[in-house]
Coordinates of C-alpha atoms and ligand atoms in Angstrom, one line a residue:
M1 CA -137.8 100.7 31.5
L2 CA -137.3 104.0 33.3
N3 CA -134.0 105.8 32.7
I4 CA -132.6 106.2 36.2
V5 CA -128.9 106.2 37.1
P6 CA -127.9 104.8 39.6
K7 CA -130.3 101.9 39.1
P8 CA -132.8 101.8 42.1
C9 CA -133.6 98.7 44.2
S10 CA -137.1 98.4 42.7
V11 CA -139.3 100.2 40.2
T12 CA -143.0 99.2 40.0
L13 CA -145.1 100.8 37.3
S14 CA -148.9 101.0 37.5
P15 CA -151.6 102.4 35.3
G16 CA -152.3 106.1 34.9
I17 CA -150.2 109.2 34.3
L18 CA -149.6 112.4 36.1
R19 CA -150.1 115.4 33.8
L20 CA -147.8 118.2 34.8
G21 CA -148.9 120.8 32.3
G22 CA -146.7 123.8 32.8
R23 CA -146.3 123.1 36.6
D24 CA -143.0 122.9 38.3
F25 CA -142.8 119.3 39.4
K26 CA -140.9 120.1 42.6
G27 CA -144.0 122.0 43.9
L28 CA -146.1 118.9 43.5
V29 CA -144.1 116.7 45.9
T30 CA -145.4 115.9 49.3
R31 CA -142.7 114.9 51.8
A32 CA -143.4 112.0 54.2
D33 CA -141.4 110.7 57.1
D34 CA -140.9 107.0 57.3
K35 CA -138.4 105.8 59.8
T36 CA -138.4 102.2 58.4
I37 CA -136.5 103.5 55.3
F38 CA -132.7 103.0 55.3
P39 CA -130.5 106.1 55.6
Q40 CA -130.2 108.0 52.3
G41 CA -133.0 105.8 50.9
Y42 CA -136.4 106.8 49.8
R43 CA -139.8 105.6 48.4
L44 CA -141.0 107.8 45.5
T45 CA -144.6 107.4 44.5
I46 CA -146.0 109.1 41.4
S47 CA -149.7 108.7 40.8
P48 CA -152.2 110.7 38.8
D49 CA -152.9 112.8 41.9
G50 CA -149.4 113.8 42.7
V51 CA -146.0 112.8 44.0
T52 CA -145.0 111.6 47.5
A53 CA -141.3 111.2 48.6
A54 CA -140.9 109.3 51.8
S55 CA -137.6 109.0 53.6
S56 CA -136.1 108.8 57.1
D57 CA -133.7 111.6 56.5
D58 CA -133.0 114.7 54.5
D59 CA -130.5 112.9 52.2
G60 CA -133.2 110.4 51.3
F61 CA -135.7 113.1 50.4
F62 CA -133.0 114.8 48.3
N63 CA -132.2 111.5 46.5
A64 CA -135.9 111.0 45.8
L65 CA -136.0 114.4 44.1
K66 CA -132.9 113.5 42.0
T67 CA -134.7 110.4 40.8
L68 CA -137.8 112.4 40.1
E69 CA -135.7 114.9 38.1
Q70 CA -134.4 112.0 35.9
I71 CA -137.9 110.5 35.4
K72 CA -139.2 114.0 34.4
F73 CA -136.3 114.4 31.9
S74 CA -137.2 111.2 30.1
S75 CA -141.0 111.6 30.4
G76 CA -141.6 115.3 29.7
S77 CA -145.0 116.6 31.0
F78 CA -146.6 113.1 31.4
L79 CA -145.1 111.2 34.3
P80 CA -145.8 107.5 34.6
S81 CA -147.4 106.2 37.7
V82 CA -144.7 104.4 39.5
T83 CA -143.3 103.5 42.9
V84 CA -139.5 103.6 43.3
E85 CA -138.0 102.0 46.4
D86 CA -134.3 102.6 46.9
H87 CA -131.3 102.9 49.1
P88 CA -127.6 102.9 48.5
R89 CA -125.2 99.9 48.8
F90 CA -122.5 102.2 50.3
P91 CA -123.0 105.3 52.3
F92 CA -120.0 107.1 50.7
R93 CA -119.9 107.9 47.0
G94 CA -117.3 110.5 46.2
F95 CA -115.3 112.2 43.5
M96 CA -112.0 114.1 43.9
I97 CA -110.8 117.0 41.9
D98 CA -107.1 118.0 41.9
C99 CA -107.1 121.8 41.8
S100 CA -103.3 122.1 42.3
R101 CA -101.9 120.9 39.1
H102 CA -104.4 122.9 37.2
F103 CA -106.6 125.5 38.9
L104 CA -110.3 125.2 38.2
P105 CA -112.3 128.4 38.7
V106 CA -115.2 128.4 41.2
D107 CA -118.0 128.6 38.5
E108 CA -116.5 125.6 36.6
L109 CA -116.1 123.6 39.8
K110 CA -119.8 124.2 40.4
V111 CA -120.6 122.8 37.0
M112 CA -118.8 119.6 37.9
I113 CA -120.4 119.4 41.4
D114 CA -123.9 119.9 40.0
A115 CA -123.4 117.3 37.3
A116 CA -122.1 114.7 39.9
S117 CA -124.9 115.5 42.3
K118 CA -127.5 114.4 39.6
F119 CA -126.2 110.8 40.1
K120 CA -126.3 110.9 43.9
F121 CA -122.6 111.4 44.6
N122 CA -122.5 112.7 48.2
F123 CA -118.8 113.6 48.9
F124 CA -116.6 116.1 47.0
H125 CA -112.9 115.5 48.0
W126 CA -111.2 118.8 47.2
H127 CA -107.5 118.2 46.6
L128 CA -106.3 121.7 47.4
T129 CA -102.6 121.4 47.7
N130 CA -99.7 119.7 45.9
D131 CA -96.2 120.4 44.7
Q132 CA -97.3 122.6 41.8
G133 CA -99.5 125.1 43.7
W134 CA -101.2 126.0 47.0
R135 CA -104.9 126.8 46.4
A136 CA -106.5 127.5 49.8
E137 CA -106.4 130.9 51.4
I138 CA -105.2 130.7 55.0
P139 CA -105.6 134.3 56.3
E140 CA -103.3 133.6 59.3
L141 CA -100.5 132.5 56.9
P142 CA -100.7 134.9 53.9
D143 CA -97.3 133.7 52.5
L144 CA -98.9 130.5 51.4
C145 CA -101.0 132.1 48.6
K146 CA -98.6 135.0 48.1
K147 CA -95.6 132.8 47.5
A148 CA -97.0 129.4 46.5
S149 CA -100.1 129.8 44.4
V150 CA -98.6 130.8 41.0
R151 CA -95.9 128.8 39.2
G152 CA -93.8 130.5 36.5
S153 CA -94.3 127.9 33.8
S154 CA -95.7 124.3 33.4
H155 CA -94.1 121.3 31.8
F156 CA -96.4 118.3 32.1
G157 CA -95.3 115.5 29.8
S158 CA -94.8 116.8 26.3
V159 CA -96.9 120.0 27.0
C160 CA -94.8 123.1 27.7
D161 CA -96.5 126.3 28.8
P162 CA -94.0 129.1 29.4
S163 CA -96.7 131.3 30.9
P164 CA -97.5 131.5 34.7
H165 CA -100.3 129.4 36.0
G166 CA -102.1 129.7 39.3
G167 CA -104.9 130.9 41.4
F168 CA -106.3 130.2 44.9
Y169 CA -109.7 130.0 46.5
T170 CA -110.5 132.7 49.0
V171 CA -112.1 131.8 52.3
D172 CA -115.4 133.2 51.0
E173 CA -115.1 131.2 47.8
M174 CA -114.4 128.0 49.7
K175 CA -117.4 128.8 52.0
D176 CA -119.5 129.3 48.8
I177 CA -118.5 125.9 47.5
V178 CA -119.4 124.3 50.9
K179 CA -122.8 126.0 50.7
Y180 CA -123.3 125.0 47.1
C181 CA -122.5 121.4 48.0
R182 CA -124.6 121.4 51.1
E183 CA -127.6 122.4 49.0
R184 CA -126.9 119.3 47.0
R185 CA -126.4 117.1 50.1
I186 CA -122.7 116.8 49.3
E187 CA -120.1 117.1 52.0
V188 CA -116.8 118.7 51.0
I189 CA -113.6 117.0 52.2
P190 CA -110.6 119.3 52.1
E191 CA -107.3 117.6 51.5
I192 CA -103.9 119.0 52.6
D193 CA -101.4 116.6 51.2
M194 CA -98.6 115.8 53.6
P195 CA -95.8 115.0 54.3
G196 CA -95.1 114.3 50.6
H197 CA -96.5 116.3 47.7
A198 CA -96.0 119.3 49.9
A199 CA -93.5 121.4 47.9
S200 CA -95.9 124.3 47.7
L201 CA -96.0 124.4 51.5
I202 CA -92.2 124.3 51.6
A203 CA -92.0 126.9 48.8
A204 CA -93.7 129.3 51.3
F205 CA -91.9 128.0 54.4
P206 CA -88.5 126.5 53.4
E207 CA -87.7 125.8 57.1
L208 CA -90.3 123.0 57.1
S209 CA -88.2 120.7 54.9
C210 CA -85.3 118.6 56.4
D211 CA -82.6 120.7 54.8
G212 CA -84.3 124.1 54.9
R213 CA -83.2 124.9 51.4
P214 CA -85.4 127.4 49.5
I215 CA -87.4 125.8 46.7
G216 CA -89.9 127.0 44.1
L217 CA -93.1 125.4 43.1
K218 CA -92.6 122.3 40.9
T219 CA -93.4 122.9 37.2
T220 CA -93.5 119.2 36.2
G221 CA -95.5 116.2 37.5
G222 CA -93.9 113.5 39.5
I223 CA -92.8 112.4 43.0
F224 CA -90.4 114.7 44.8
N225 CA -87.9 114.3 47.6
D226 CA -88.9 117.7 49.1
I227 CA -91.2 116.5 51.8
L228 CA -92.1 118.0 55.2
C229 CA -89.6 117.3 58.1
A230 CA -91.3 115.1 60.6
G231 CA -88.9 115.9 63.4
N232 CA -89.4 119.7 63.3
D233 CA -91.9 121.2 65.8
K234 CA -92.4 124.1 63.4
T235 CA -93.9 121.6 60.9
Y236 CA -96.7 120.7 63.3
K237 CA -97.2 124.3 64.4
I238 CA -97.8 125.4 60.8
V239 CA -99.9 122.3 59.9
F240 CA -102.1 122.8 62.9
Q241 CA -102.6 126.5 62.0
I242 CA -103.7 125.5 58.5
I243 CA -106.0 122.9 59.9
D244 CA -107.4 125.4 62.5
S245 CA -108.2 127.8 59.7
L246 CA -109.7 125.3 57.4
C247 CA -111.9 123.8 60.1
G248 CA -113.6 127.2 60.2
V249 CA -114.5 126.8 56.5
F250 CA -115.2 123.1 56.1
D251 CA -117.9 122.0 58.5
G252 CA -118.2 118.4 57.4
E253 CA -117.1 115.4 59.4
Y254 CA -114.1 114.3 57.3
F255 CA -110.6 115.9 56.7
H256 CA -108.1 114.3 54.3
I257 CA -104.4 114.4 55.3
G258 CA -102.9 113.0 52.0
G259 CA -100.0 110.7 52.9
D260 CA -99.3 109.4 49.4
E261 CA -96.0 109.1 47.6
A262 CA -93.6 110.5 50.2
P263 CA -90.0 109.4 49.5
K264 CA -88.1 109.1 52.8
K265 CA -84.7 109.9 51.3
R266 CA -84.3 113.2 53.3
W267 CA -85.7 111.8 56.5
K268 CA -83.0 109.1 56.5
S269 CA -80.2 111.7 56.8
C270 CA -82.0 114.4 58.8
P271 CA -80.9 114.7 62.4
K272 CA -84.3 115.9 63.6
C273 CA -86.2 113.1 61.9
Q274 CA -83.7 110.5 63.2
S275 CA -83.9 111.9 66.7
L276 CA -87.7 111.7 66.7
K277 CA -87.6 108.2 65.3
S278 CA -85.3 107.1 68.2
A279 CA -87.2 109.0 70.8
L280 CA -90.4 107.2 69.7
G281 CA -88.6 103.8 69.4
L282 CA -89.6 103.4 65.8
N283 CA -88.0 100.9 63.5
D284 CA -87.8 102.9 60.3
E285 CA -88.9 105.9 58.4
E286 CA -92.2 104.3 57.3
E287 CA -93.2 104.0 60.9
L288 CA -92.1 107.7 61.3
H289 CA -94.6 108.4 58.5
G290 CA -97.3 106.5 60.5
A291 CA -96.4 108.5 63.6
F292 CA -96.5 111.8 61.7
A293 CA -100.0 110.9 60.3
N294 CA -101.2 109.9 63.8
T295 CA -100.1 113.2 65.4
V296 CA -101.9 115.2 62.7
A297 CA -104.9 112.9 63.0
E298 CA -105.1 113.3 66.8
F299 CA -105.2 117.1 66.4
L300 CA -108.1 116.7 63.9
R301 CA -109.9 114.2 66.1
Q302 CA -109.9 116.6 69.0
K303 CA -111.7 119.0 66.6
G304 CA -114.3 116.3 66.0
K305 CA -113.1 115.3 62.6
K306 CA -112.8 111.9 61.0
V307 CA -109.5 111.5 59.2
I308 CA -108.8 110.0 55.8
S309 CA -105.3 109.1 54.4
W310 CA -104.2 107.5 51.2
N311 CA -103.1 103.8 51.6
D312 CA -99.4 104.6 51.4
S313 CA -99.5 105.6 55.1
L314 CA -100.0 101.9 55.8
N315 CA -96.4 101.1 54.9
G316 CA -95.2 101.3 58.6
E317 CA -98.2 99.3 59.9
N318 CA -98.5 101.7 62.9
L319 CA -101.3 103.9 61.4
D320 CA -104.0 104.7 64.0
D321 CA -107.0 102.4 63.7
S322 CA -109.4 105.3 63.6
I323 CA -108.0 106.7 60.3
T324 CA -110.1 105.8 57.2
V325 CA -107.7 104.5 54.5
Q326 CA -108.3 105.4 50.9
F327 CA -107.1 102.5 48.7
W328 CA -105.7 103.5 45.3
M329 CA -102.7 101.4 44.5
D330 CA -100.2 98.7 45.7
K331 CA -101.0 98.1 49.4
A332 CA -104.0 95.9 48.6
K333 CA -102.9 93.2 51.1
K334 CA -102.4 95.8 53.9
S335 CA -105.6 97.5 53.1
V336 CA -107.5 94.2 53.1
K337 CA -105.9 93.1 56.4
R338 CA -106.8 96.4 58.0
A339 CA -110.4 96.3 56.7
N340 CA -110.8 92.7 57.9
S341 CA -110.0 93.9 61.4
G342 CA -112.6 96.8 61.2
G343 CA -110.5 99.7 59.7
K344 CA -112.7 101.8 57.4
L345 CA -111.8 101.8 53.7
I346 CA -112.7 103.9 50.7
V347 CA -112.0 102.2 47.3
S348 CA -110.4 104.3 44.5
D349 CA -108.7 101.6 42.5
F350 CA -106.2 103.2 40.1
Y351 CA -106.9 100.8 37.3
H352 CA -110.7 101.3 37.4
Y353 CA -111.5 104.6 39.0
Y354 CA -108.8 107.1 38.0
M355 CA -110.6 109.5 35.6
D356 CA -107.4 111.1 34.3
Y357 CA -106.4 108.1 32.2
P358 CA -107.7 107.8 28.7
Y359 CA -110.8 105.7 27.8
G360 CA -108.4 103.5 25.9
M361 CA -106.8 102.4 29.2
T362 CA -109.9 102.6 31.4
P363 CA -113.0 102.0 29.2
L364 CA -116.4 102.5 30.5
K365 CA -117.0 98.8 30.7
K366 CA -113.9 98.3 32.8
V367 CA -115.0 101.0 35.3
Y368 CA -118.5 99.4 35.5
G369 CA -117.2 95.9 35.7
Y370 CA -115.2 96.5 38.9
N371 CA -116.9 95.4 42.0
P372 CA -115.5 97.8 44.7
V373 CA -114.8 95.2 47.4
L374 CA -111.1 94.1 47.3
K375 CA -110.3 90.5 46.9
G376 CA -109.6 88.8 50.3
L377 CA -112.1 90.9 52.3
D378 CA -114.1 88.7 54.8
H379 CA -117.5 89.6 56.2
V380 CA -116.0 92.3 58.5
G381 CA -113.8 93.6 55.7
E382 CA -116.8 94.0 53.4
T383 CA -118.8 96.0 56.0
S384 CA -115.7 98.1 56.5
V385 CA -115.9 99.4 52.9
V386 CA -117.6 102.7 53.4
G387 CA -117.7 103.4 49.7
V388 CA -116.1 104.5 46.4
E389 CA -114.4 107.5 45.1
A390 CA -113.3 108.6 41.6
P391 CA -110.2 110.8 41.6
V392 CA -109.6 113.3 38.8
W393 CA -105.9 114.3 38.8
T394 CA -105.1 117.2 36.5
E395 CA -101.5 117.1 35.3
H396 CA -103.0 116.5 31.9
I397 CA -106.4 118.1 32.3
R398 CA -106.2 121.9 31.8
S399 CA -109.9 122.7 31.2
L400 CA -113.4 121.9 32.3
D401 CA -114.0 120.8 28.7
K402 CA -111.4 118.0 29.0
M403 CA -112.3 117.2 32.6
S404 CA -116.0 116.7 31.7
Y405 CA -115.1 114.5 28.7
M406 CA -112.9 112.3 31.0
C407 CA -115.5 112.0 33.7
F408 CA -118.8 111.6 31.8
P409 CA -120.0 109.0 31.5
R410 CA -117.4 107.2 33.6
F411 CA -118.6 109.1 36.8
L412 CA -122.0 107.5 36.2
A413 CA -120.4 104.0 36.3
V414 CA -118.8 104.7 39.6
A415 CA -122.0 106.3 40.9
E416 CA -124.0 103.2 40.0
R417 CA -121.4 100.7 41.4
G418 CA -121.4 102.7 44.6
W419 CA -125.2 102.8 44.9
T420 CA -126.7 99.8 43.3
Q421 CA -126.7 96.3 44.7
E422 CA -124.3 94.0 42.9
S423 CA -127.0 91.6 41.7
L424 CA -128.8 94.4 39.9
C425 CA -125.8 95.7 37.9
D426 CA -125.9 95.0 34.2
Y427 CA -123.6 96.9 31.8
D428 CA -125.8 96.9 28.7
D429 CA -128.7 98.1 30.7
F430 CA -126.6 100.8 32.4
K431 CA -125.3 102.0 29.0
A432 CA -128.8 102.3 27.6
R433 CA -130.0 104.4 30.6
S434 CA -126.9 106.5 30.7
K435 CA -127.2 107.4 27.0
K436 CA -130.6 108.8 27.7
L437 CA -129.6 110.9 30.7
L438 CA -126.3 112.5 29.6
P439 CA -128.1 115.2 27.6
M440 CA -129.7 116.4 30.8
L441 CA -126.3 117.8 31.9
D442 CA -125.3 121.4 31.7
Y443 CA -124.1 122.5 28.2
R444 CA -120.6 123.1 29.7
I445 CA -120.2 119.4 30.3
R446 CA -118.8 117.9 27.1
Y447 CA -119.5 114.2 27.8
A448 CA -117.6 111.6 25.7
P449 CA -119.5 110.4 22.6
E450 CA -120.6 106.7 22.7
Q451 CA -117.9 105.6 20.2
D452 CA -115.2 106.6 22.7
W453 CA -116.6 104.6 25.7
D454 CA -115.3 101.2 24.7
I455 CA -113.0 101.4 21.8
L456 CA -111.5 98.3 20.1
T457 CA -108.6 96.5 21.8
C458 CA -106.1 97.6 19.1
S459 CA -107.1 101.2 19.4
R460 CA -106.9 100.9 23.2
V461 CA -103.3 99.9 23.0
K462 CA -102.6 102.8 20.6
E463 CA -104.4 105.4 22.8
T464 CA -102.8 104.2 26.0
T465 CA -99.3 104.1 24.6
S466 CA -99.7 107.5 23.1
F467 CA -101.0 108.9 26.4
F468 CA -98.0 107.6 28.3
I469 CA -95.5 108.8 25.7
N470 CA -97.0 112.3 26.0
A471 CA -97.3 112.2 29.8
I472 CA -93.6 111.6 30.5
N473 CA -90.7 114.0 30.0
E474 CA -87.0 113.9 30.9
D475 CA -87.6 115.7 34.2
N476 CA -90.2 113.1 35.3
I477 CA -87.7 110.3 34.7
K478 CA -84.9 112.2 36.5
N479 CA -87.2 112.9 39.5
F480 CA -88.4 109.4 39.6
L481 CA -84.9 107.9 39.6
D482 CA -83.8 110.5 42.2
S483 CA -86.6 109.5 44.6
R484 CA -85.7 105.8 44.6
Ligands
LIG1 C1 -102.3 109.2 44.3 O1 -102.7 108.9 43.2 N1 -101.1 109.7 44.4 C2 -103.1 109.0 45.5
LIG2 ZN1 -86.4 116.0 58.9

């Protein structure tokens, strides 16, 4: 058995070895063009004479090198003669990092990106804004970083930190991350969360909320009523300025417009929102949310972007067909219906792919056991699933050390389920391969030790209960009740 994650379509060993001696293995690779190979796929051939990597595109060649790197890690200077034929089940395999709740410095972000790239992830969804901090420099709107990138204190669950927390990524730093990712065949998808989870935008521009009241950055987690006013022209003007600026930084095809957890309490009593709702002949505020998302999406489409929104935007059932929906929770039926009529879907199921919950709640076996096609998808629906994504929310993750513990090896399970054909997936085999490959990661990645991957059921209950007790405080409960 060769230790390769994600598991390839086929591995055929033959007699003979390639002796590397002290040579850099990358220099030994001959690249071949073969248009019969699927996109992102490759055929890697190692023989005593050298290495050939055939592919029909640059992604495929890169993926062949990633496989070669893993073979080299397990084999040292004596590579086995082998032919690996491979291509992914889904074109989209992503991971998301929330840099708003806790800021992750550029060098630490790179450590996470590099580690993910070793397992053929090809999208980094960068959650740049939320209620607790604005993280993207927008030179045309300097108030955003000046007023909304540092919060005075933090109170997430039982953890109180009286000191300021913040930071933002300059345009040059964001471009540097885009370049770093491009070198690893990873596209960066920026997310500006709207109309909800937008308290940082409102902290800089109070006139963008329905009541125009000045607010500060949120210092706790939760869902807040302070959302962008959908009936105010100024909201669109500022949002379009932000998008214009970020489109000069992020050159990929996707842009994420958030759309999750937006309570409509303020919209219901806002004259501007109500007047837009009537003018558009909409039935309710959920349809107004759909119309808001459609307006922003149309602006992005004119810039050549594909738009992604969390599945909450489906509540009103008027979301434009062209928007890719990211499924995470609740609206499974609506997501399935949409996919069955051809709407594109990314699967980020909360109970299986959320990396911020403890191993006790989401053990490795549970992550791996999830087949990322929702129940009820028909043939069209299945082909509408573009792929998988593992989100890392950071209310309770304050360091790279903790983040890497939460993500590794669970990232490997998501990577394999996103790449490997269902019929080839086998948990025990996956575990054995993963165990051998985790030591190849950078020393700053503190992956979870094997005894934490699948703890006993009684310990799972204890760990999960203790996580939730520590994750909630009085402010969260008050905000939650207030947003109902
Ligand atoms: C989400 O977890 N709020 C998308
Ligand atoms: Zn309003």
